[in-house]
Coordinates of C-alpha atoms in Angstrom, one line a residue:
X2 CA 25.0 -48.9 -22.3
X3 CA 21.7 -46.9 -23.0
X4 CA 22.1 -43.4 -21.8
X5 CA 19.9 -42.3 -18.7
X6 CA 17.0 -40.0 -19.4
X7 CA 17.7 -36.6 -18.1
X8 CA 15.4 -35.4 -15.2
X9 CA 13.9 -32.0 -15.5
X10 CA 13.7 -31.1 -12.0
X11 CA 15.2 -27.4 -12.5
X12 CA 11.7 -26.5 -14.2
X13 CA 10.0 -27.5 -11.1
X14 CA 12.5 -25.2 -9.4
X15 CA 11.5 -22.5 -12.0
X16 CA 7.8 -22.9 -11.0
X17 CA 8.6 -22.6 -7.4
X18 CA 10.0 -19.5 -8.1
X19 CA 7.1 -18.4 -10.3
X20 CA 4.9 -19.2 -7.3
X21 CA 7.0 -17.2 -4.7
X22 CA 7.0 -14.3 -7.3
X23 CA 3.5 -14.5 -7.6
X24 CA 2.7 -14.4 -3.8
X25 CA 5.3 -11.5 -3.2
X26 CA 3.0 -9.6 -6.0
X27 CA -0.2 -10.6 -4.6
X28 CA 0.8 -9.2 -0.9
X29 CA 1.6 -5.8 -2.7
X30 CA -1.5 -5.9 -5.0
X31 CA -3.6 -6.8 -2.0
X32 CA -3.0 -3.2 -0.4
X33 CA -3.7 -1.4 -3.5
X34 CA -7.2 -3.2 -4.0
X35 CA -8.1 -2.8 -0.4
X36 CA -6.9 0.9 -0.4
X37 CA -10.4 2.4 -1.2
X38 CA -11.9 0.3 2.0
X39 CA -8.8 1.1 4.0
X40 CA -9.3 4.8 3.2
X41 CA -12.9 4.8 4.1
X42 CA -12.4 3.0 7.5
X43 CA -9.3 5.1 8.7
X44 CA -10.2 8.3 6.9
X45 CA -6.8 8.3 4.8
X46 CA -6.3 10.5 2.0
X47 CA -4.5 9.6 -1.2
X48 CA -1.3 11.2 -0.1
X49 CA -1.6 9.2 3.1
X50 CA -2.0 6.2 1.2
X51 CA 0.7 7.1 -1.2
X52 CA 3.2 7.5 1.6
X53 CA 2.4 4.4 3.2
X54 CA 2.9 2.5 -0.2
X55 CA 6.3 4.4 -0.4
X56 CA 7.5 3.1 3.2
X57 CA 7.1 -0.5 1.5
X58 CA 9.4 0.6 -1.4
X59 CA 11.9 2.5 1.0
X60 CA 12.6 -0.4 2.9
X61 CA 12.6 -2.7 -0.3
X62 CA 15.1 -0.5 -2.2
X63 CA 17.5 0.1 0.9
X64 CA 18.0 -3.7 1.4
X65 CA 18.4 -4.6 -2.2
X66 CA 22.0 -4.5 -2.2
X67 CA 22.5 -5.9 1.4
X68 CA 19.9 -8.7 0.2
X69 CA 22.1 -9.5 -2.8
X70 CA 25.1 -10.0 -0.7
X71 CA 23.5 -11.9 1.7
X72 CA 22.2 -14.4 -1.0
X73 CA 26.0 -14.6 -2.3
X74 CA 27.4 -15.3 1.1
X75 CA 24.8 -17.4 2.7
X76 CA 23.5 -19.0 -0.3
X77 CA 20.2 -18.5 -2.2
X78 CA 18.6 -21.1 -0.1
X79 CA 18.8 -19.9 3.3
X80 CA 18.6 -16.1 2.2
X81 CA 15.5 -16.9 0.1
X82 CA 13.4 -18.8 2.6
X83 CA 14.1 -16.6 5.5
X84 CA 13.2 -13.7 3.1
X85 CA 9.9 -15.3 2.4
X86 CA 9.1 -16.2 5.9
X87 CA 10.0 -12.5 7.0
X88 CA 7.9 -10.8 4.5
X89 CA 4.9 -13.1 5.0
X90 CA 5.0 -12.6 9.0
X91 CA 4.5 -8.7 8.3
X92 CA 1.9 -9.3 5.3
X93 CA -0.2 -10.8 7.9
X94 CA 0.7 -8.1 10.6
X95 CA -1.0 -5.5 8.0
X96 CA -4.3 -6.9 9.2
X97 CA -3.7 -5.4 12.8
X98 CA -2.2 -2.1 11.8
X99 CA -4.7 0.5 13.3
X100 CA -3.4 4.4 12.0
X101 CA -0.7 5.8 9.5
X102 CA 2.1 5.1 11.7
X103 CA 1.5 1.4 12.2
X104 CA 0.4 0.9 8.6
X105 CA 3.8 2.7 7.3
X106 CA 6.1 0.7 9.9
X107 CA 4.6 -2.6 9.0
X108 CA 5.0 -2.0 5.4
X109 CA 8.5 -0.7 6.0
X110 CA 9.5 -4.1 7.4
X111 CA 7.3 -6.0 4.8
X112 CA 9.6 -4.2 2.2
X113 CA 12.9 -5.3 4.0
X114 CA 11.8 -8.8 4.1
X115 CA 10.9 -8.9 0.1
X116 CA 14.3 -7.3 -0.7
X117 CA 16.3 -10.3 -0.7
X118 CA 14.3 -12.7 -2.8
X119 CA 14.9 -11.4 -6.3
X120 CA 18.7 -11.5 -5.8
X121 CA 18.5 -15.0 -4.4
X122 CA 16.1 -16.2 -7.4
X123 CA 18.7 -14.5 -9.6
X124 CA 21.6 -16.6 -8.1
X125 CA 19.2 -19.7 -8.4
X126 CA 18.6 -18.8 -12.0
X127 CA 22.5 -18.7 -12.8
X128 CA 23.2 -21.9 -10.8
X129 CA 20.1 -24.2 -11.7
X130 CA 20.0 -23.5 -15.5
X131 CA 22.0 -24.1 -18.4
X132 CA 23.6 -20.7 -20.2
X133 CA 21.1 -21.1 -23.0
X134 CA 18.1 -20.9 -20.6
X135 CA 18.5 -17.7 -19.0
X136 CA 15.8 -15.8 -20.8
X137 CA 13.1 -18.5 -20.0
X138 CA 13.9 -18.6 -16.4
X139 CA 13.8 -14.7 -16.1
X140 CA 10.5 -15.0 -17.7
X141 CA 9.5 -17.4 -15.0
X142 CA 10.8 -14.6 -12.4
X143 CA 8.9 -11.8 -14.0
X144 CA 5.6 -13.6 -15.0
X145 CA 5.4 -14.6 -11.3
X146 CA 5.4 -11.2 -10.5
X147 CA 2.9 -9.9 -12.9
X148 CA 0.6 -13.1 -12.6
X149 CA -0.3 -11.3 -9.2
X150 CA -1.6 -8.3 -10.6
X151 CA -3.6 -10.4 -13.2
X152 CA -5.6 -12.2 -10.5
X153 CA -5.0 -10.3 -7.5
X154 CA -7.8 -7.7 -8.1
X155 CA -10.5 -10.4 -8.9
X156 CA -9.1 -12.6 -6.3
X157 CA -8.7 -9.8 -3.5
X158 CA -12.3 -8.2 -4.1
X159 CA -13.8 -11.7 -3.8
X160 CA -12.1 -12.4 -0.6
X161 CA -12.8 -9.1 0.7
X162 CA -16.5 -9.6 0.0
X163 CA -16.7 -13.0 1.7
X164 CA -14.3 -12.6 4.8
X165 CA -13.3 -8.7 4.9
X166 CA -10.0 -7.0 4.0
X167 CA -8.1 -8.5 7.1
X168 CA -8.4 -12.0 6.5
X169 CA -6.8 -11.5 2.8
X170 CA -3.7 -10.6 4.8
X171 CA -3.7 -13.4 7.0
X172 CA -4.3 -15.8 4.3
X173 CA -1.5 -14.7 2.2
X174 CA 0.9 -14.8 5.4
X175 CA 0.2 -18.5 5.9
X176 CA 0.8 -19.2 2.2
X177 CA 4.0 -17.1 2.1
X178 CA 5.3 -19.4 5.2
X179 CA 4.6 -22.6 3.6
X180 CA 6.3 -21.3 0.3
X181 CA 9.5 -20.5 2.5
X182 CA 9.5 -24.1 4.0
X183 CA 9.2 -25.6 0.3
X184 CA 12.0 -23.6 -1.1
X185 CA 14.4 -24.5 1.7
X186 CA 13.7 -28.2 1.0
X187 CA 13.8 -28.3 -2.7
X188 CA 16.1 -25.8 -3.6
X189 CA 19.6 -26.4 -2.5
X190 CA 22.4 -23.8 -3.4
X191 CA 24.0 -26.3 -5.7
X192 CA 21.7 -28.5 -7.8
X193 CA 24.3 -31.4 -7.5
X194 CA 23.1 -31.6 -3.8
X195 CA 19.5 -32.4 -4.9
X196 CA 18.3 -35.8 -4.9
X197 CA 15.9 -35.0 -7.7
X198 CA 18.7 -34.2 -10.4
X199 CA 20.4 -36.9 -12.0
X200 CA 23.8 -36.7 -13.6
X201 CA 22.3 -36.0 -17.1
X202 CA 20.5 -33.2 -16.0
X203 CA 23.5 -31.9 -14.0
X204 CA 25.7 -32.1 -17.1
X205 CA 23.1 -30.2 -19.0
X206 CA 23.1 -27.5 -16.3
X207 CA 26.8 -27.2 -16.4
X208 CA 27.4 -27.3 -20.0
X209 CA 29.4 -24.4 -21.2
X210 CA 30.7 -23.1 -17.7
X211 CA 34.2 -22.4 -17.0
X212 CA 33.8 -23.3 -13.3
X213 CA 30.8 -25.7 -12.1
X214 CA 32.2 -25.2 -8.2
X215 CA 31.5 -21.6 -7.1
X216 CA 32.8 -20.6 -3.9
X217 CA 30.6 -18.2 -2.0
X218 CA 32.3 -14.7 -2.7
X219 CA 31.2 -11.3 -2.6
X220 CA 31.2 -9.3 -5.9
X221 CA 34.0 -7.0 -7.0
X222 CA 32.2 -3.8 -5.9
X223 CA 35.3 -1.7 -6.7
X224 CA 35.3 -2.7 -10.2
X225 CA 31.5 -2.7 -10.8
X226 CA 31.3 0.8 -9.8
X227 CA 33.6 2.0 -12.4
X228 CA 31.5 0.4 -15.4
X229 CA 29.2 2.9 -17.2
X230 CA 27.0 -0.1 -17.9
X231 CA 26.6 -1.0 -14.3
X232 CA 25.2 2.7 -13.4
X233 CA 23.0 2.9 -16.5
X234 CA 21.4 -0.4 -15.7
X235 CA 20.3 1.1 -12.6
X236 CA 19.3 4.5 -13.8
X237 CA 17.1 2.9 -16.5
X238 CA 15.3 0.6 -14.4
X239 CA 14.6 3.1 -11.8
X240 CA 12.4 4.9 -14.8
X241 CA 10.9 1.4 -16.0
X242 CA 10.0 0.8 -12.3
X243 CA 8.7 4.1 -11.6
X244 CA 6.2 3.3 -14.5
X245 CA 5.5 -0.1 -13.5
X246 CA 4.6 0.8 -9.8
X247 CA 2.5 3.7 -10.9
X248 CA 0.0 0.9 -12.4
X249 CA 0.8 -1.5 -9.2
X250 CA -0.2 1.2 -6.7
X251 CA -3.1 3.3 -8.4
X252 CA -4.6 1.5 -11.3
X253 CA -7.6 0.2 -9.2
X254 CA -8.5 3.5 -7.4
X255 CA -7.8 5.3 -11.1
X256 CA -10.3 3.2 -12.7
X257 CA -13.1 3.5 -9.9
X258 CA -12.4 7.2 -9.7
X259 CA -12.2 8.3 -13.4
X260 CA -14.1 5.9 -15.1
X261 CA -16.8 5.1 -12.5
X262 CA -15.9 1.2 -12.2
X263 CA -17.5 -0.5 -9.3
X264 CA -15.2 -2.6 -6.8
X265 CA -16.3 -5.9 -8.8
X266 CA -15.8 -4.3 -12.3
X267 CA -12.6 -2.9 -11.2
X268 CA -11.3 -6.4 -10.1
X269 CA -11.9 -7.8 -13.6
X270 CA -10.5 -4.9 -15.8
X271 CA -7.5 -4.0 -13.5
X272 CA -6.0 -7.4 -14.4
X273 CA -6.1 -6.3 -18.4
X274 CA -2.8 -4.5 -18.3
X275 CA -0.8 -7.3 -16.2
X276 CA -2.4 -10.1 -18.6
X277 CA -1.0 -8.1 -21.5
X278 CA 2.5 -7.8 -19.7
X279 CA 2.8 -11.5 -18.8
X280 CA 2.1 -12.4 -22.6
X281 CA 4.8 -10.2 -23.9
X282 CA 7.4 -11.3 -21.3
X283 CA 6.7 -15.1 -22.1
X284 CA 7.4 -14.4 -25.7
X285 CA 10.3 -12.3 -25.3
X286 CA 12.3 -14.6 -22.8
X287 CA 11.5 -17.5 -25.5
X288 CA 12.3 -15.5 -28.5
X289 CA 15.5 -13.8 -26.9
X290 CA 17.1 -17.1 -26.2
X291 CA 16.5 -18.2 -29.9
X292 CA 18.0 -15.0 -31.3
X293 CA 21.1 -15.3 -29.3
X294 CA 21.2 -19.2 -30.2
X295 CA 20.9 -18.3 -33.9
X296 CA 24.2 -15.9 -33.6
X297 CA 22.8 -12.7 -32.9
X298 CA 24.6 -10.5 -30.3
X299 CA 23.4 -10.8 -26.9
X300 CA 24.0 -7.2 -26.1
X301 CA 22.3 -6.3 -29.5
X302 CA 19.3 -8.3 -28.8
X303 CA 18.5 -7.0 -25.2
X304 CA 19.5 -3.4 -25.8
X305 CA 17.1 -3.4 -28.9
X306 CA 14.2 -4.8 -27.1
X307 CA 14.6 -2.7 -24.1
X308 CA 14.6 0.4 -26.5
X309 CA 11.5 -0.6 -28.5
X310 CA 9.6 -1.6 -25.4
X311 CA 9.8 1.7 -23.6
X312 CA 9.5 3.5 -26.9
X313 CA 6.0 1.7 -27.3
X314 CA 4.9 2.4 -23.9
X315 CA 5.6 5.9 -23.9
X316 CA 3.7 6.3 -27.3
X317 CA 0.7 4.4 -25.9
X318 CA 0.5 6.0 -22.4
X319 CA 0.2 9.4 -24.4
X320 CA -2.7 7.9 -26.4
X321 CA -4.3 6.7 -23.1
X322 CA -4.2 10.4 -21.7
X323 CA -6.3 11.4 -24.9
X324 CA -8.5 8.8 -24.4
X325 CA -11.9 9.3 -22.6
X326 CA -13.8 6.1 -23.3
X327 CA -13.5 3.6 -20.4
X328 CA -12.8 0.4 -22.3
X329 CA -10.4 2.1 -24.7
X330 CA -8.5 3.5 -22.2
X331 CA -8.2 0.1 -20.5
X332 CA -6.9 -1.1 -23.9
X333 CA -4.4 1.5 -24.2
X334 CA -3.1 1.2 -20.5
X335 CA -2.8 -2.7 -21.3
X336 CA -0.9 -2.0 -24.6
X337 CA 1.4 0.5 -22.6
X338 CA 2.0 -2.0 -19.7
X339 CA 2.7 -4.8 -22.2
X340 CA 5.1 -3.0 -24.2
X341 CA 7.2 -2.3 -21.0
X342 CA 7.6 -6.2 -20.7
X343 CA 10.0 -6.0 -23.6
X344 CA 12.3 -3.7 -21.2
X345 CA 11.7 -5.8 -18.1
X346 CA 12.7 -9.0 -19.8
X347 CA 15.6 -7.5 -21.3
X348 CA 17.0 -6.0 -17.9
X349 CA 16.5 -9.1 -15.8
X350 CA 17.9 -11.6 -18.5
X351 CA 20.7 -9.1 -18.6
X352 CA 21.3 -9.2 -14.8
X353 CA 21.5 -13.1 -15.1
X354 CA 24.0 -13.1 -18.1
X355 CA 26.1 -10.3 -16.8
X356 CA 26.1 -11.0 -13.2
X357 CA 26.8 -14.6 -13.3
X358 CA 28.0 -15.9 -10.0
X359 CA 27.5 -12.2 -8.6
X360 CA 23.9 -12.1 -10.1
X361 CA 22.6 -11.4 -6.5
X362 CA 24.6 -8.4 -6.2
X363 CA 23.8 -7.2 -9.9
X364 CA 20.3 -7.5 -9.5
X365 CA 20.1 -6.0 -5.9
X366 CA 21.9 -3.0 -7.5
X367 CA 19.6 -2.6 -10.3
X368 CA 16.5 -3.3 -8.0
X369 CA 17.9 -0.6 -5.8
X370 CA 17.4 1.9 -8.4
X371 CA 14.4 0.4 -9.7
X372 CA 12.7 0.9 -6.3
X373 CA 13.7 4.4 -5.9
X374 CA 11.3 4.7 -8.7
X375 CA 8.8 2.8 -6.4
X376 CA 9.4 4.9 -3.7
X377 CA 8.6 8.0 -5.8
X378 CA 5.5 6.3 -8.0
X379 CA 3.1 6.2 -5.2
X380 CA 3.5 9.7 -3.5
X381 CA 4.3 11.5 -6.4
X382 CA 1.3 10.1 -8.4
X383 CA -0.9 10.9 -5.3
X384 CA 0.2 14.4 -5.2
X385 CA -0.3 15.0 -8.8
X386 CA -3.6 13.3 -9.0
X387 CA -4.6 15.4 -5.9
X388 CA -3.5 18.7 -7.2
X389 CA -4.1 18.4 -10.8
X390 CA -6.1 15.5 -11.5
X391 CA -5.8 11.9 -12.7
X392 CA -4.9 12.9 -16.4
X393 CA -1.9 15.0 -15.3
X394 CA -1.0 12.0 -13.2
X395 CA -1.0 9.6 -16.3
X396 CA 0.8 12.4 -18.3
X397 CA 3.8 12.3 -15.7
X398 CA 4.0 8.6 -16.5
X399 CA 4.3 9.4 -20.1
X400 CA 7.1 11.9 -19.4
X401 CA 9.2 9.5 -17.4
X402 CA 9.0 7.2 -20.4
X403 CA 10.2 9.8 -22.8
X404 CA 13.1 10.7 -20.2
X405 CA 14.0 7.0 -20.6
X406 CA 14.1 7.2 -24.2
X407 CA 16.3 10.4 -24.4
X408 CA 18.7 8.8 -21.9
X409 CA 19.1 5.6 -23.8
X410 CA 19.0 7.0 -27.3
X411 CA 21.2 10.3 -27.0
X412 CA 24.0 9.3 -25.2
X413 CA 22.9 11.3 -22.0
X414 CA 23.4 7.9 -20.2
X415 CA 27.3 8.0 -20.7
X416 CA 27.3 11.7 -19.8
X417 CA 25.7 11.3 -16.4
X418 CA 27.7 8.2 -15.6
X419 CA 31.0 10.3 -16.1
X420 CA 29.9 13.1 -14.3
X421 CA 29.5 11.2 -11.1
X422 CA 32.8 11.8 -9.3
X423 CA 35.1 9.1 -8.7
X424 CA 35.3 9.8 -5.0
X425 CA 31.4 9.3 -4.8
X426 CA 31.8 5.9 -6.5
X427 CA 34.7 5.0 -3.9
X428 CA 32.6 6.2 -1.2
X429 CA 29.8 3.7 -2.2
X430 CA 32.1 1.1 -2.4
X431 CA 33.5 1.6 0.9
X432 CA 30.2 1.9 2.3
X433 CA 29.2 -1.4 1.0
X434 CA 32.2 -2.7 2.0
X435 CA 31.0 -2.0 5.5
X436 CA 28.5 -4.7 5.2
X437 CA 30.9 -7.4 4.0

């Protein structure tokens, strides 16, 4: 009897993950692009806007680990759809904010809503894809994020010109709710439950798995918190995200104030670094899967690509601080953020592989630390730029990249992890257990 052709519905799921990631980052980019207009309308300073952006990251960071546990306990289907609808409501409500307090409150609750989506996507990546496809699916997660800043500035500027800045937030709120409905309808917790997945595709997805029937369990936090690799994953991602969020929060205003770009010109060229990042992430996910399939150590591939990425990022950021020409400055910033794609891709691929069925908790942990960097990036950059100028703010980002290299290469990472008292690790474990 002829073997039935395998369906490929899992890649439609991958594209839905891409779309949700894209909208989640568009909802962040929209505020940074609208920042000059909002500052003028409400009389906000750079420090005011930095604090408003930091409130988003505070809510986002604090609910990363609880969001991961929710995704593991209630499934990525329910958790993901509720998260998308929640944050989309508060995206829309940004349009009705009328002062510093209301902006901060809305952005805080927006961050709380976004927190569970990437843990849910990581779990979906584990459950819906073959073990040899982890690099590719991590590229869908990341490229969705980075495509937002690629098209975001131009799209948001065009919408603002046609409809005003408030309409941008209403529109993306509606789009987000629709995506939440699609996630619930088409991405069940087990691909076996999907009418669009045939036996051949299900067999491919489960090929090489030790256990294809996974109960909804809570991660072994006591064991994880005693792992130096677990702590170092968070520490390194904090620095990586700090660099990325400086670009996300302040690149549009930087180009306008330092290089005199108009709003429309900024909308075009602010996309260049993110386009570079997308290209690197796409290539990295594909090539890392190929290298591992060829027999190279998974740990070696991911560690080396991550280290090379941050090294290139730090070097090219330094060159950018010394470059006065506007277009060459955009070029070096593009190379810098693109290089960071090697590190980002290695990190997310590691989460899916290392976390396995607990990918939600592991990604939540990594994203928690990453978004501590997110909390710091808008406010610290605003303060440095206001006090010492934009070039000093850019130099501070370069220094953070150097810190990452020192931690990774010299073994300081292990020393820091060993220095954390066991009592603190146990206390965190108990605190997490309170939510279980």
